[in-house]
PDB file of C-alpha atoms in Angstrom:
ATOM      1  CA  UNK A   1      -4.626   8.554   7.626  1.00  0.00           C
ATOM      2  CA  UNK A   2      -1.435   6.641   8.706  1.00  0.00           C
ATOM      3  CA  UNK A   3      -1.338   5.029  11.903  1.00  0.00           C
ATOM      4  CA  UNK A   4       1.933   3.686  13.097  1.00  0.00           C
ATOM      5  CA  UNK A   5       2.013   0.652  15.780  1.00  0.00           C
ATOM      6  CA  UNK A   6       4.839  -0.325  17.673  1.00  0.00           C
ATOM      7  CA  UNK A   7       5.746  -4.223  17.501  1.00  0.00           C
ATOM      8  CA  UNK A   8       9.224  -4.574  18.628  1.00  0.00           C
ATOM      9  CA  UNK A   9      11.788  -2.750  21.130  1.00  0.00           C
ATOM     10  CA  UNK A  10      15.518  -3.406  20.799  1.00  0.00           C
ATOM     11  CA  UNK A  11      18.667  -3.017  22.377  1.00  0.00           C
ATOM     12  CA  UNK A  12      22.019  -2.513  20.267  1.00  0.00           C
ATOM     13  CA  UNK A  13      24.221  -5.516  19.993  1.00  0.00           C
ATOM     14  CA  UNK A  14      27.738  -6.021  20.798  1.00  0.00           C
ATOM     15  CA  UNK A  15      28.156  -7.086  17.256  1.00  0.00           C
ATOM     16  CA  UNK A  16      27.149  -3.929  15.957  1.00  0.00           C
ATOM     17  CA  UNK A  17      23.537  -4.561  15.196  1.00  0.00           C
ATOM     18  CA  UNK A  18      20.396  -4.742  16.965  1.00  0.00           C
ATOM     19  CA  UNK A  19      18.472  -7.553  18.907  1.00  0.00           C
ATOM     20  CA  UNK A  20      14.807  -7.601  19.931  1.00  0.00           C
ATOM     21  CA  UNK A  21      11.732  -8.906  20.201  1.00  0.00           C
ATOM     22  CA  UNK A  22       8.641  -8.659  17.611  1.00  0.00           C
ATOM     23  CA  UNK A  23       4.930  -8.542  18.845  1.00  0.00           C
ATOM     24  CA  UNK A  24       1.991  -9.416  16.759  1.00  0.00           C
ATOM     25  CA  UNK A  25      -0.952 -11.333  16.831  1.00  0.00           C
ATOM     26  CA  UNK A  26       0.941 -13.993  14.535  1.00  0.00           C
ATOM     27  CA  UNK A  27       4.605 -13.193  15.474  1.00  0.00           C
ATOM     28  CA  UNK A  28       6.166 -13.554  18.800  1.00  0.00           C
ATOM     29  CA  UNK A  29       9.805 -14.004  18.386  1.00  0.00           C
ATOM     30  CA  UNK A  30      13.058 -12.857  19.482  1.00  0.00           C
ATOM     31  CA  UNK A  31      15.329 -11.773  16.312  1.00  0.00           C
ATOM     32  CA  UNK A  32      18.319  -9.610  15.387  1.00  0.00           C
ATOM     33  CA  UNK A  33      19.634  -7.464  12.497  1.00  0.00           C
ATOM     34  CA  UNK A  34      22.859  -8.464  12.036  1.00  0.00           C
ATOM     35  CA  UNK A  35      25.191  -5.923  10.027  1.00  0.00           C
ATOM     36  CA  UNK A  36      25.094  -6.670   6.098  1.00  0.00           C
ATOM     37  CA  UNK A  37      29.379  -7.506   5.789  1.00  0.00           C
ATOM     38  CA  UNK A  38      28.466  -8.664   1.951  1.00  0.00           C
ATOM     39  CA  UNK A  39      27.399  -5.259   0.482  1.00  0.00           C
ATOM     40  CA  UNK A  40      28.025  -5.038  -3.448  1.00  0.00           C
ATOM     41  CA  UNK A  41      26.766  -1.590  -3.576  1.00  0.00           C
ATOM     42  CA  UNK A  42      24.433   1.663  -1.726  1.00  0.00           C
ATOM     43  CA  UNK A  43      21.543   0.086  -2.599  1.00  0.00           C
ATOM     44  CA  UNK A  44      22.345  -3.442  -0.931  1.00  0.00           C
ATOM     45  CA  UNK A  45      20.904  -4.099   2.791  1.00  0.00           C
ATOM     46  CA  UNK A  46      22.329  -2.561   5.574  1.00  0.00           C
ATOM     47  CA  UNK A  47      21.132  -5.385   7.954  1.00  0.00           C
ATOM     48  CA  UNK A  48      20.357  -8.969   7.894  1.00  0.00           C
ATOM     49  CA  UNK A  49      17.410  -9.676  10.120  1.00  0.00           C
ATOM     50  CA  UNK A  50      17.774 -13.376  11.598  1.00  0.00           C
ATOM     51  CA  UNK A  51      15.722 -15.937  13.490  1.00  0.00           C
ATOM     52  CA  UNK A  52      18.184 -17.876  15.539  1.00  0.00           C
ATOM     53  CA  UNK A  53      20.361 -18.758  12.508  1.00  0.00           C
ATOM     54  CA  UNK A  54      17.740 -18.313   9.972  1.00  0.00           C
ATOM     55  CA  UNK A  55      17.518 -15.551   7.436  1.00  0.00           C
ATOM     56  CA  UNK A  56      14.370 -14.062   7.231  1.00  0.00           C
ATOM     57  CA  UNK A  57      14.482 -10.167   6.249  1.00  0.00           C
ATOM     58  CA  UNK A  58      16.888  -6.878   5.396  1.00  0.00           C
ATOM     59  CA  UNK A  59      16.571  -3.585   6.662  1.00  0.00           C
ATOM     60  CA  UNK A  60      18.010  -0.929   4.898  1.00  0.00           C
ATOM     61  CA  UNK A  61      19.580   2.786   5.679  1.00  0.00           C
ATOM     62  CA  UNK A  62      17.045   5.637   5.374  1.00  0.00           C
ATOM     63  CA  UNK A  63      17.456   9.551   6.657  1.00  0.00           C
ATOM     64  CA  UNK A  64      14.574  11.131   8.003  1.00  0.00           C
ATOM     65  CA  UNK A  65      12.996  14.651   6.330  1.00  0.00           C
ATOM     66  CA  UNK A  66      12.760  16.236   9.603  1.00  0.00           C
ATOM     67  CA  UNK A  67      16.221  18.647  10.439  1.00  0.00           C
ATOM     68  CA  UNK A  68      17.939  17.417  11.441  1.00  0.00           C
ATOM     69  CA  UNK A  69      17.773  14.396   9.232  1.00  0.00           C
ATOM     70  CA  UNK A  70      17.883  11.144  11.868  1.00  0.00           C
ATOM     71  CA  UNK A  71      18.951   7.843  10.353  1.00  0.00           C
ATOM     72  CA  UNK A  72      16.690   5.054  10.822  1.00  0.00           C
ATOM     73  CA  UNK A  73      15.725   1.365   8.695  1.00  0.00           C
ATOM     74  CA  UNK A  74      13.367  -0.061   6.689  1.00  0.00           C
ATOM     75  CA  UNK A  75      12.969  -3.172   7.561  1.00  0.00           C
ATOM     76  CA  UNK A  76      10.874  -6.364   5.778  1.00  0.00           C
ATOM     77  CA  UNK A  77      10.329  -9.257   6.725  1.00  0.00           C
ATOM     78  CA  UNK A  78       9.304 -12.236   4.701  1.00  0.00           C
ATOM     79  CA  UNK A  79       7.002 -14.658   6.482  1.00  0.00           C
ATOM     80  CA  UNK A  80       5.032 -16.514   3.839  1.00  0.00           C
ATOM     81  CA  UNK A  81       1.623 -16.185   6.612  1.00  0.00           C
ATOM     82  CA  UNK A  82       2.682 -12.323   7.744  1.00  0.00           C
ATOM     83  CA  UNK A  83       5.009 -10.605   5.661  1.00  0.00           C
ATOM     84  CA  UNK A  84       6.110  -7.203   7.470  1.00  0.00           C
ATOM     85  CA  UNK A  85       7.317  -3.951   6.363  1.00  0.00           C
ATOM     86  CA  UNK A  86       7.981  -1.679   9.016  1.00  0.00           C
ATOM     87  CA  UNK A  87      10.657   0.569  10.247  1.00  0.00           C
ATOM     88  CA  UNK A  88      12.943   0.852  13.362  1.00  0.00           C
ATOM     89  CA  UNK A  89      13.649   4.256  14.712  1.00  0.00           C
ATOM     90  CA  UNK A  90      17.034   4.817  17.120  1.00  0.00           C
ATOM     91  CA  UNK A  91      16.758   7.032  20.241  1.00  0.00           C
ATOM     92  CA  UNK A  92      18.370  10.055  20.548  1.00  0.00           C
ATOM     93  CA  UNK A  93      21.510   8.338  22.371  1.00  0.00           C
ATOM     94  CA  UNK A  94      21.466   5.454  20.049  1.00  0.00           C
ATOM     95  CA  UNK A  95      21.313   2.878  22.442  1.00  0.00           C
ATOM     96  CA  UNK A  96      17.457   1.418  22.135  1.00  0.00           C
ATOM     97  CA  UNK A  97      15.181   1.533  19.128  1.00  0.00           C
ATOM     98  CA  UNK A  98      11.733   0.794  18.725  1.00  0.00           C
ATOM     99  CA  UNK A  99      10.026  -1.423  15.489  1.00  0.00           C
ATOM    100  CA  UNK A 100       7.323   0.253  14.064  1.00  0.00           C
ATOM    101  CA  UNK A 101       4.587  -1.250  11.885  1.00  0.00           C
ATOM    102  CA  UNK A 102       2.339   1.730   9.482  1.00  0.00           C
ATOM    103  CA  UNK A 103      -0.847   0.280   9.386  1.00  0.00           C
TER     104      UNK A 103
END
């Protein structure tokens, strides 16, 4: 059985991303996914996600299997202690987002 956890909220960004704040027993930080302007191909990240000025994961584009089909991200994170794979899902308007760990 899959149990999802919620470990960040966000808000959209005036720069076209998101920013937010991850929630973990080892992580309590404030970062943003910051739109990917360098993509080479589909397969490239969508997002950067940054600490401050510090590059620390990508998120890429999924669509959801339900119908409609909802975009939302993949989204790792590479911390050497607590590397993260999780996903952030949009509201319906678009405006907020929520970062969910599967456990």
């Amino acid at each position: 059985m899959t149990r999802k956890r919620t470990i960040g909220r966000f808000r959209r960004s005036k720069q076209g991303g998101w920013e937010g704040e991850i929630n973990t027993l080892s992580i309590q930080r404030a970062i943003r996914l910051v739109p990917n302007d360098n993509r080479v191909n589909d397969n490239a990240p969508a997002f950067r996600v940054m600490l401050g000025w510090q590059h620390i994961g990508d998120a890429w584009e999924r669509l959801s299997r339900t119908e409609p089909p909802r975009e939302y991200w993949r989204v790792r994170i590479d911390d050497p202690f607590c590397p993260l794979s999780a996903m952030l899902f949009p509201d319906a308007e678009g405006m907020t987002a929520q970062l969910v760990l599967q456990v």
